[in-house]
CSV table of C-alpha atoms and ligand atoms in Angstrom, one decimal:
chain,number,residue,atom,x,y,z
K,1,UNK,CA,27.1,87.9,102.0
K,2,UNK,CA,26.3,85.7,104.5
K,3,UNK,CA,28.0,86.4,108.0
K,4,UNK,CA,30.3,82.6,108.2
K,5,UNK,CA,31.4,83.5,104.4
K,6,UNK,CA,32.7,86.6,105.5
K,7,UNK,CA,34.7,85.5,107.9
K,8,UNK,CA,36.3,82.5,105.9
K,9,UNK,CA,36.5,85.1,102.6
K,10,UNK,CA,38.7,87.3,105.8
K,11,UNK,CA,40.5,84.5,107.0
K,12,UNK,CA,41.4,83.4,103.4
K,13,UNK,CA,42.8,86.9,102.4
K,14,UNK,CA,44.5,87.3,105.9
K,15,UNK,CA,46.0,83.0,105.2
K,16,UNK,CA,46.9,84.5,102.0
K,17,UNK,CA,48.7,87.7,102.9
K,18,UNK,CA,50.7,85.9,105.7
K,19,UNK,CA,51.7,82.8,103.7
K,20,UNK,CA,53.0,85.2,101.0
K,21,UNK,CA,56.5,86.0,102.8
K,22,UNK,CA,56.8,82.4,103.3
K,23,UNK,CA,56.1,80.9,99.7
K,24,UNK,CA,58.3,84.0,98.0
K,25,UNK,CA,61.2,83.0,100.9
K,26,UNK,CA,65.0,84.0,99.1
K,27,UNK,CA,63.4,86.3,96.8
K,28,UNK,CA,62.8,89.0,99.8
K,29,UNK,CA,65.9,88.2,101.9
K,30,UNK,CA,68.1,91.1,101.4
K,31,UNK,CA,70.8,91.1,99.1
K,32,UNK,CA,74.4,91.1,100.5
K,33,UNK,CA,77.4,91.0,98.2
K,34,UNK,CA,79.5,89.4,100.5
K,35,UNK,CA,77.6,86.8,102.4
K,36,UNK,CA,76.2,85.8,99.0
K,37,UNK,CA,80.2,85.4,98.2
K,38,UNK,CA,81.0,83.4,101.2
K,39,UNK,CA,78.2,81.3,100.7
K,40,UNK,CA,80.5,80.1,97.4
K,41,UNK,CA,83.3,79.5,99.8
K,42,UNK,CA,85.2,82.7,99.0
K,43,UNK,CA,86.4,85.0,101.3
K,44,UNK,CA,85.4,88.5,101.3
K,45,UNK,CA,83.8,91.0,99.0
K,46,UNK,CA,85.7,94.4,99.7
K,47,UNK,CA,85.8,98.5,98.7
K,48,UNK,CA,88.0,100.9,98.7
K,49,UNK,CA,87.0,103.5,101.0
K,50,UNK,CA,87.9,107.2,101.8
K,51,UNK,CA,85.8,108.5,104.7
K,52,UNK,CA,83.5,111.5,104.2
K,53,UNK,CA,81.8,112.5,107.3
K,54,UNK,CA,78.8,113.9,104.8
K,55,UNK,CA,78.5,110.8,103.3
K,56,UNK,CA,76.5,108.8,105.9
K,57,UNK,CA,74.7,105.6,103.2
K,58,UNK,CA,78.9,104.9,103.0
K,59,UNK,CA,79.3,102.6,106.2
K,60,UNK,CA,75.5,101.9,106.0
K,61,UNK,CA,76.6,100.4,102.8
K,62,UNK,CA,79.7,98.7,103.8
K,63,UNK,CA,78.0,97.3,106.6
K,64,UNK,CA,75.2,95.7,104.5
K,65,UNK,CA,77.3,94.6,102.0
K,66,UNK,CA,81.2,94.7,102.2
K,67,UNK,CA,83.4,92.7,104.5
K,68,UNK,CA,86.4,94.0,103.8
K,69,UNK,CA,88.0,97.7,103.2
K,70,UNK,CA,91.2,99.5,101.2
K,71,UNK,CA,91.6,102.4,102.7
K,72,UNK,CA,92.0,104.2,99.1
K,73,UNK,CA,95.1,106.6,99.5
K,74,UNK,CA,95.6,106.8,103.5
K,75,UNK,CA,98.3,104.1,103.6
K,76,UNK,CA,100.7,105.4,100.6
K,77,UNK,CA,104.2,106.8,101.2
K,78,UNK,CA,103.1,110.6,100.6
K,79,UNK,CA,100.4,109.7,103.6
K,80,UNK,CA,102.2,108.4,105.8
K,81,UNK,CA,106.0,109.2,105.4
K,82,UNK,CA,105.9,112.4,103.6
K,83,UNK,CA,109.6,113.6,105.2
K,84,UNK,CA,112.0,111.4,106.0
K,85,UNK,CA,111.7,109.1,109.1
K,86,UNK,CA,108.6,111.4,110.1
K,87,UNK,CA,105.8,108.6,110.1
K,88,UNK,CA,101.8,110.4,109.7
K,89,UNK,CA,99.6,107.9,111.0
K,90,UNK,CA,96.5,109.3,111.8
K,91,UNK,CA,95.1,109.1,108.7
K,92,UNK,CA,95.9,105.0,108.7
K,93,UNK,CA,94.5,104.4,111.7
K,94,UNK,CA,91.1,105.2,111.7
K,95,UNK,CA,90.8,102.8,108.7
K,96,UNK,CA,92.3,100.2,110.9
K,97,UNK,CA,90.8,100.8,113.8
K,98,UNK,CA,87.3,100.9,111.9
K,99,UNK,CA,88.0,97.2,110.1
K,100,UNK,CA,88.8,96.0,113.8
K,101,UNK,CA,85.9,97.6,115.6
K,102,UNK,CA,83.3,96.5,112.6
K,103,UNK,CA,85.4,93.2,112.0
K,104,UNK,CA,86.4,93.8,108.6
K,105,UNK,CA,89.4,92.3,106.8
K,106,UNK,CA,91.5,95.0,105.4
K,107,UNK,CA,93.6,95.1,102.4
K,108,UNK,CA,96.6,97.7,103.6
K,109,UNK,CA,97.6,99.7,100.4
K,110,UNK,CA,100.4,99.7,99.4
K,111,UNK,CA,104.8,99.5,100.8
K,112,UNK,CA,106.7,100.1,98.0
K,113,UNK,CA,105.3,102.5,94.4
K,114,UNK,CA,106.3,104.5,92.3
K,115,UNK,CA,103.6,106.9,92.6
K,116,UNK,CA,102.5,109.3,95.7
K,117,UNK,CA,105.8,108.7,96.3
K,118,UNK,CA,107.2,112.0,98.1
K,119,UNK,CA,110.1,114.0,96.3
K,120,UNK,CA,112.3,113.6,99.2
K,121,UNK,CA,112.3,109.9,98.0
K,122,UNK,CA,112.3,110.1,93.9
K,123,UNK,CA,114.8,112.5,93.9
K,124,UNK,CA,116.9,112.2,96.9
K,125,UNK,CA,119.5,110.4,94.2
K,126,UNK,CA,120.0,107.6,97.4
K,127,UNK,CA,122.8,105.1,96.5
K,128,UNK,CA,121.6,101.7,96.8
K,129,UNK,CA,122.9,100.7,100.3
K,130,UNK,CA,120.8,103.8,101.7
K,131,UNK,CA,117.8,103.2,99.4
K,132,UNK,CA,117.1,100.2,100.8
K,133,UNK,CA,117.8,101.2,104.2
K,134,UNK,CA,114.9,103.4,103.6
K,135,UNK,CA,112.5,100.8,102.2
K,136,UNK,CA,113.2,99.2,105.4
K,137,UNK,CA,112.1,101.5,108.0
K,138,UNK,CA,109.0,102.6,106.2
K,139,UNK,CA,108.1,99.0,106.2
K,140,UNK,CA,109.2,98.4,109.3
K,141,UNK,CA,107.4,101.4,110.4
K,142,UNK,CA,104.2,101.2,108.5
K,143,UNK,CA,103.8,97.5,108.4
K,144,UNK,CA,104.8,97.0,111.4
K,145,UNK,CA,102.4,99.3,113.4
K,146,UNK,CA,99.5,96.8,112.2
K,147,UNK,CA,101.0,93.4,111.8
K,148,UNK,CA,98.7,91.0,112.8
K,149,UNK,CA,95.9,93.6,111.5
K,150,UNK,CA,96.1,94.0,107.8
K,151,UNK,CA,94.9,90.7,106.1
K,152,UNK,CA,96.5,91.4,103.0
K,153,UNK,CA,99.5,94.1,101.8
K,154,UNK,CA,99.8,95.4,98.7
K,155,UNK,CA,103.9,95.2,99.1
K,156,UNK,CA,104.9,96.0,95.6
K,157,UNK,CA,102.7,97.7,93.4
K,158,UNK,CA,102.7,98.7,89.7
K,159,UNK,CA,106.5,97.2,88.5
K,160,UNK,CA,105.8,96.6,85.4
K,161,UNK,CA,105.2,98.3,81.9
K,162,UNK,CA,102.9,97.5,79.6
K,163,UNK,CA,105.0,95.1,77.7
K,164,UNK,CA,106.2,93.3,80.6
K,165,UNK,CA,109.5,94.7,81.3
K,166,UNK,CA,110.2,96.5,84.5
K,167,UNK,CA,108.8,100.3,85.3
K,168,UNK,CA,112.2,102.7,85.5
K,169,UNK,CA,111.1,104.0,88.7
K,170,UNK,CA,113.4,104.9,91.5
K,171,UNK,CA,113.7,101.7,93.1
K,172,UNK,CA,114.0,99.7,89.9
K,173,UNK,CA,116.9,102.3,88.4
K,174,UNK,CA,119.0,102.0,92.0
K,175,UNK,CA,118.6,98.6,93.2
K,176,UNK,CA,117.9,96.4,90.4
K,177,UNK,CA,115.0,93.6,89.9
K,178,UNK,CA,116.0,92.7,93.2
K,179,UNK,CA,114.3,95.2,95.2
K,180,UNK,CA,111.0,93.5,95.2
K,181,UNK,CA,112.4,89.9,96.7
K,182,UNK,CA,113.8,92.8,99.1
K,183,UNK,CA,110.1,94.3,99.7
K,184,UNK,CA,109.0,90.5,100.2
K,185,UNK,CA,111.1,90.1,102.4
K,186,UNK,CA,111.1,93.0,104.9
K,187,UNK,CA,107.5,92.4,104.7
K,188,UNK,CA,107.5,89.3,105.8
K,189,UNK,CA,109.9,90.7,108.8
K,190,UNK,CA,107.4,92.9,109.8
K,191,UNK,CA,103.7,91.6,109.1
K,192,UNK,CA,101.7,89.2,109.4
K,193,UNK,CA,99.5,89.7,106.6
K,194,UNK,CA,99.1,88.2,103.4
K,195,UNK,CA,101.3,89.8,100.9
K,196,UNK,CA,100.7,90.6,97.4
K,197,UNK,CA,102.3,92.1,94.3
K,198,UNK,CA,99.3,93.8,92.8
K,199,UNK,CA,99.1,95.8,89.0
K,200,UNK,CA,96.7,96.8,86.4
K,201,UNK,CA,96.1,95.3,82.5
K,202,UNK,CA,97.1,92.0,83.8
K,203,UNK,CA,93.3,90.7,83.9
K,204,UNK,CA,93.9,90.1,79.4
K,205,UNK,CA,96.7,87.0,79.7
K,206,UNK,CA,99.1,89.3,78.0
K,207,UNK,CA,102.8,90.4,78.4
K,208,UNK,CA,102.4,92.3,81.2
K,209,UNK,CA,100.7,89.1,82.8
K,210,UNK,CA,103.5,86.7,81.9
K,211,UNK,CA,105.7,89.7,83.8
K,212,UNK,CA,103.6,89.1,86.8
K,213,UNK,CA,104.3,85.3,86.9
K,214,UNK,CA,107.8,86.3,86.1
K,215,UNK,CA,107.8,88.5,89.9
K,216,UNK,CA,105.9,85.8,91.3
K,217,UNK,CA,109.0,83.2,90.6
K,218,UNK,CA,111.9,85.5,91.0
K,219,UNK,CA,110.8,86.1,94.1
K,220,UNK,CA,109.8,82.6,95.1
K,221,UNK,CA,113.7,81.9,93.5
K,222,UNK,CA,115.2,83.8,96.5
K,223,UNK,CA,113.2,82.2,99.2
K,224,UNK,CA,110.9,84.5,100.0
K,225,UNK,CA,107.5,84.7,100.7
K,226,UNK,CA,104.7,85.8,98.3
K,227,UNK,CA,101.4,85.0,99.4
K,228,UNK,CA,99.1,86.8,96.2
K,229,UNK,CA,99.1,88.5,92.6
K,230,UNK,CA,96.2,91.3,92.9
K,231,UNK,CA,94.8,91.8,89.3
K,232,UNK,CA,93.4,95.7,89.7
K,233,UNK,CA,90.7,95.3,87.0
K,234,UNK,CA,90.6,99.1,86.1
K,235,UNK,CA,88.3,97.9,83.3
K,236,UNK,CA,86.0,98.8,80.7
K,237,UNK,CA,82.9,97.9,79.4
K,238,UNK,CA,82.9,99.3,75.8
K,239,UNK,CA,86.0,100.8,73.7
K,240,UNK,CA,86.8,103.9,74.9
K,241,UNK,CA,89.7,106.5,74.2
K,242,UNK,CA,91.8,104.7,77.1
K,243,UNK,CA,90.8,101.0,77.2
K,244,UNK,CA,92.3,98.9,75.0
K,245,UNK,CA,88.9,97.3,73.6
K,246,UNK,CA,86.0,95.9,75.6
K,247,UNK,CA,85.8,93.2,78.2
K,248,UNK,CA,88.3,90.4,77.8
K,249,UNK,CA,85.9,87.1,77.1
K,250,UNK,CA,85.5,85.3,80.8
K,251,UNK,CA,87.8,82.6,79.3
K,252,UNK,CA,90.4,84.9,78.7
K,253,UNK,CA,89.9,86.3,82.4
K,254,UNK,CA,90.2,83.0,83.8
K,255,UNK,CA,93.4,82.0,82.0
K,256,UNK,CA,95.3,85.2,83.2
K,257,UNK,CA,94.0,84.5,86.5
K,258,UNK,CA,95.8,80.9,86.3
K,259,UNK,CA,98.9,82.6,84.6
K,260,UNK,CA,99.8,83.5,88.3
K,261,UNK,CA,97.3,81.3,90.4
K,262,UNK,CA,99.2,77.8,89.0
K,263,UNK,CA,102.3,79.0,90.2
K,264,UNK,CA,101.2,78.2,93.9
K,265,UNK,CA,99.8,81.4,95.1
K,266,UNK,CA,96.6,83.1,95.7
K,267,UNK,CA,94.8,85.6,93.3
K,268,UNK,CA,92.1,88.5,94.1
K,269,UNK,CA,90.7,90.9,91.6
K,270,UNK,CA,91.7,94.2,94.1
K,271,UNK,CA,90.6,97.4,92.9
K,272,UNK,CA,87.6,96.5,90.2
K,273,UNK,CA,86.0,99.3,88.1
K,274,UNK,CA,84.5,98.7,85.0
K,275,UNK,CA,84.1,102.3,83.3
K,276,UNK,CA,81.9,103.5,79.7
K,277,UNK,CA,82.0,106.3,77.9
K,278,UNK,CA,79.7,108.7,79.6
K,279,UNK,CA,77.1,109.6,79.9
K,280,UNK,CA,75.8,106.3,80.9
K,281,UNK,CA,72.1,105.4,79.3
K,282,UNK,CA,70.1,101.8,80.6
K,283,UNK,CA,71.7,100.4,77.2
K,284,UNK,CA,75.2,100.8,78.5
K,285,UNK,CA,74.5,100.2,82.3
K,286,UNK,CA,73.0,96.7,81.0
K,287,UNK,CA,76.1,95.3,79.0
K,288,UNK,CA,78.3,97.2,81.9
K,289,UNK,CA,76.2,94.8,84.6
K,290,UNK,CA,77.0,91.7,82.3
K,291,UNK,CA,80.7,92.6,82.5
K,292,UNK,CA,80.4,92.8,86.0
K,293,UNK,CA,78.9,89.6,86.2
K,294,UNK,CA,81.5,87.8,84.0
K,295,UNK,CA,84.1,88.8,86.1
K,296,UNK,CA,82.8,87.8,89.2
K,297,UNK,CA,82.1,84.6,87.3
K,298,UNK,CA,85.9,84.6,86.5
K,299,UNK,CA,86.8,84.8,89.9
K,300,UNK,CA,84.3,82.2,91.3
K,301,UNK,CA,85.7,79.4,88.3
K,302,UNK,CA,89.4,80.1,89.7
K,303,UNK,CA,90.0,78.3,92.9
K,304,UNK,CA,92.7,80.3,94.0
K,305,UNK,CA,90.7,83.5,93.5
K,306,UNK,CA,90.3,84.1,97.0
K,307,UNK,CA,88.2,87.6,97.1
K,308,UNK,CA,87.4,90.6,95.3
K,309,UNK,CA,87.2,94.7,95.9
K,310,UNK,CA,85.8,97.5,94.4
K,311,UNK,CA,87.5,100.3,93.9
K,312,UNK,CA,84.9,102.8,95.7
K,313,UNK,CA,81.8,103.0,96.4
K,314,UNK,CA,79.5,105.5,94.4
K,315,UNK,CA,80.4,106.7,90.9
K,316,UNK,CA,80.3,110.5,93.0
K,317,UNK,CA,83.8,109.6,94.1
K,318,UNK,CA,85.3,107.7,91.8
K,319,UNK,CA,88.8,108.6,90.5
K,320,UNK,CA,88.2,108.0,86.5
K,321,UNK,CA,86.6,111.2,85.1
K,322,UNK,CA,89.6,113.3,87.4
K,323,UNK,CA,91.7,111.5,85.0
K,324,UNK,CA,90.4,110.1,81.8
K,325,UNK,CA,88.1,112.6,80.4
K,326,UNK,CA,84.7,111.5,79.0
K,327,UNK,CA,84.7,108.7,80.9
K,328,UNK,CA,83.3,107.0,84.3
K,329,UNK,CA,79.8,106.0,85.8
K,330,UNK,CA,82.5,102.7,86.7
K,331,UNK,CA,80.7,101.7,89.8
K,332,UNK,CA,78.0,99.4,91.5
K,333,UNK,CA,76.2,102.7,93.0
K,334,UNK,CA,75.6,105.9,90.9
K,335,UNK,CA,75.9,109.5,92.3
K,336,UNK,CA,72.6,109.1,94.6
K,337,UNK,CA,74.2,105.4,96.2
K,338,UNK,CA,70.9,103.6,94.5
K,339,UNK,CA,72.1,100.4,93.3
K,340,UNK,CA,72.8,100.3,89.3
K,341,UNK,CA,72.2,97.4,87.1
K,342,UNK,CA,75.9,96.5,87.9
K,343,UNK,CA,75.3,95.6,91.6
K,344,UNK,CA,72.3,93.0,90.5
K,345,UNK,CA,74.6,91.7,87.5
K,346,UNK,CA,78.2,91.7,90.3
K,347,UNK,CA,75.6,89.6,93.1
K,348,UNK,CA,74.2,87.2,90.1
K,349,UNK,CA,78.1,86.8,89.0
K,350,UNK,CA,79.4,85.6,92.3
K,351,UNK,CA,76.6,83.7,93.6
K,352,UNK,CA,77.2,79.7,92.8
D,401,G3I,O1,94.7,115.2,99.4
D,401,G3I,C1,95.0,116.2,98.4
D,401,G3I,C2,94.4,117.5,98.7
D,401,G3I,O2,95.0,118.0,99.8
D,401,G3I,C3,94.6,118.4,97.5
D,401,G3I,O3,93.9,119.6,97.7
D,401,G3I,C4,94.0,117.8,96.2
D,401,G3I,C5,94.2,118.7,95.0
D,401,G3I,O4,94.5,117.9,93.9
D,401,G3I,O5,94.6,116.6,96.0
D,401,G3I,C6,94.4,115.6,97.1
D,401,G3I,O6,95.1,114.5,96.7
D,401,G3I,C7,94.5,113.6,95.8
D,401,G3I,C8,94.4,112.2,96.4
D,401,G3I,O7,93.9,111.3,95.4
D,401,G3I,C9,93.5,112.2,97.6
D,401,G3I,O8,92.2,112.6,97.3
D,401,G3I,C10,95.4,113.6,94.5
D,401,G3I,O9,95.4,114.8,93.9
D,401,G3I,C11,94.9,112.5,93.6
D,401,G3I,O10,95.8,112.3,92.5
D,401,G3I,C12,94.7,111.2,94.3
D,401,G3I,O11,94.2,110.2,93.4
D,401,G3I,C13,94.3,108.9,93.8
D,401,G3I,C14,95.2,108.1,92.8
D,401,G3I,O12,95.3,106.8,93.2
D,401,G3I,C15,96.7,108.7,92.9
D,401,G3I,O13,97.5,107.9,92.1
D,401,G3I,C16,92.9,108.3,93.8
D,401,G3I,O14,92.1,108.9,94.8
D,401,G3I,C17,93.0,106.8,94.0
D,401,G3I,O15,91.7,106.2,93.7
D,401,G3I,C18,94.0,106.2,93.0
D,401,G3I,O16,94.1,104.8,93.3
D,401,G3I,C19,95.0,104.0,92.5
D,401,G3I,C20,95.6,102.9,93.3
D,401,G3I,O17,96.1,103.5,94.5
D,401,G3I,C21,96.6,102.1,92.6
D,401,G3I,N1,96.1,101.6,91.3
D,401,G3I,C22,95.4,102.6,90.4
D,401,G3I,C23,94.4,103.4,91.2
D,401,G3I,C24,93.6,104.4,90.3
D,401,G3I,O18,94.5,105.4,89.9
């Protein structure tokens, strides 16, 4: 070859190798769930979070593509009050102080629940007067140490049974439907945050969802502020023993979203996890990505639906196969934190 063809033939190849980047731009910028999310005009894109010091991909991960964070049990009663008027807070803070030093939002979870709820509350057989004396100074106490950090509370979680009447917990049995209008509003007393009543198996428009818009105007009735309904979205992906059949249609999603949304208030899908029956195989973890993408879809066709979290981050750590047998691989990362075909079908749901 003559010497001048060489050198064009070089220059050609080396033209060709550096235009490449340029004429493939998008397709190599790295993926970020939540920048992808805020470039629809939404909010955030959160996880809940338990810190491992072993697990160092975690805040490489949140970092990359998270914006906001739950700490997933450091904030609940048994946590941080688990004797009477002696507050725990250590635990607490170093999600807090993490979300401020990294500027994340965080979703503080939760005031008032039934569950990880310490004995010394449950069955302490409190007469009403004192019962809500107590509601106030955890509030007061735990709210209160981060008001103007915690974007969002959870304030009352779980109320409701499955056919929309009220749970028989503690506080329902001693003070009536009026203790959440009394959560609101000490909440409101002592934070700054958004605050949200937040419960699971409302994401199907069903009875349990019209219960939701039910707390949504009693409290509303009393004058008090609610800011949010968090749907959990502890879903499932195919029937199994514990779902109640597979992924409600996007259409269905959307209308329970509005069930609470049209009332005046905000909506965010809070702790999502969309579980099979395991093990998982590339059939299942394909219509599981799908089902991740039509509820980010949901969320995106809702106006109101201001963000949405994840309720971990690998399927190592998640909390289903602890407690429904058979069942899990519910996450956007598997065991080794590689991305799953969820991740790819969660960033194609919520991208405009
Ligand atoms: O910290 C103790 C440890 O000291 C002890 O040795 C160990 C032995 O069982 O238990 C540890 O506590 C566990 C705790 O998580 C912290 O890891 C509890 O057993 C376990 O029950 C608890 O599970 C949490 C569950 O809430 C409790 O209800 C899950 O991690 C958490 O993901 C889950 O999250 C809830 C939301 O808050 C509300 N909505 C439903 C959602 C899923 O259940």
């Amino acid at each position: 070859m003559h010497f001048s063809s060489i050198v064009a033939a070089s220059l050609a190849l080396a033209s060709s190798t550096v235009a490449a980047p340029h004429s493939n731009k998008g397709k190599d910028k790295p993926t970020s769930l939540y920048k992808a999310f805020r470039e629809s005009g939404r909010s955030y894109i959160g996880t809940a979070w338990t810190m491992r010091a072993n697990e160092t991909a975690e805040p490489k991960i949140i970092k990359q593509d998270f914006n906001s964070i739950t700490p997933e049990n450091a904030q609940k009663w048994e946590s941080t009050e688990p004797s009477r008027n002696n507050f725990t807070f250590e635990d607490s803070d170093r999600y807090v102080e993490y979300a401020k030093k990294h500027s994340l939002q965080i979703r503080c979870h939760n005031l008032v629940w039934h569950s990880q709820l310490p004995a010394w509350v449950t069955d302490g057989k409190f007469d009403n007067h004192t019962l809500i004396s107590i509601m106030e100074n955890h509030i007061k106490n735990l709210a209160g140490r981060y008001r103007k950090d915690c974007t969002q509370w959870d304030v009352v979680n779980e109320a409701l049974n499955e056919d929309g009447t009220y749970r028989e917990s503690v506080w329902y049995t001693t003070i009536g439907e009026a203790y959440l209008p009394i959560a609101f509003k000490l909440a409101a007393k002592y934070s700054k945050a958004k605050l949200f009543y937040n419960d699971y198996n409302i994401e199907s428009n069903n009875a349990k969802t019209a219960g939701a818009a039910r707390i949504v105007k009693l409290i509303k009735s009393y004058g008090v502020r609610i800011d949010g309904v968090g749907y959990q979205a502890h879903l499932a992906s195919e029937t199994t023993p514990t779902s109640g059949g597979p992924l409600p249609s996007q259409k269905v999603l959307e209308a329970a979203l509005h069930a609470t949304a049209d009332l005046g208030v905000d909506v965010a899908y809070t702790e999502i996890d969309i579980r099979m029956n395991t093990p998982a195989t590339p059939a299942k973890l394909a219509v599981q990505a799908e089902a991740y993408k039509t509820v980010a879809k949901s969320c995106l066709a809702v106006k109101r639906c201001i963000g949405m979290t994840v309720w971990g981050i690998s399927d190592k750590y998640s909390w289903i196969p602890g407690v429904f047998a058979g069942e899990g691989a519910a996450l956007l990362f598997d065991e080794d934190y590689n991305k799953k075909p969820a991740y790819y079908g969660f960033l194609a749901g919520l991208k405009k």
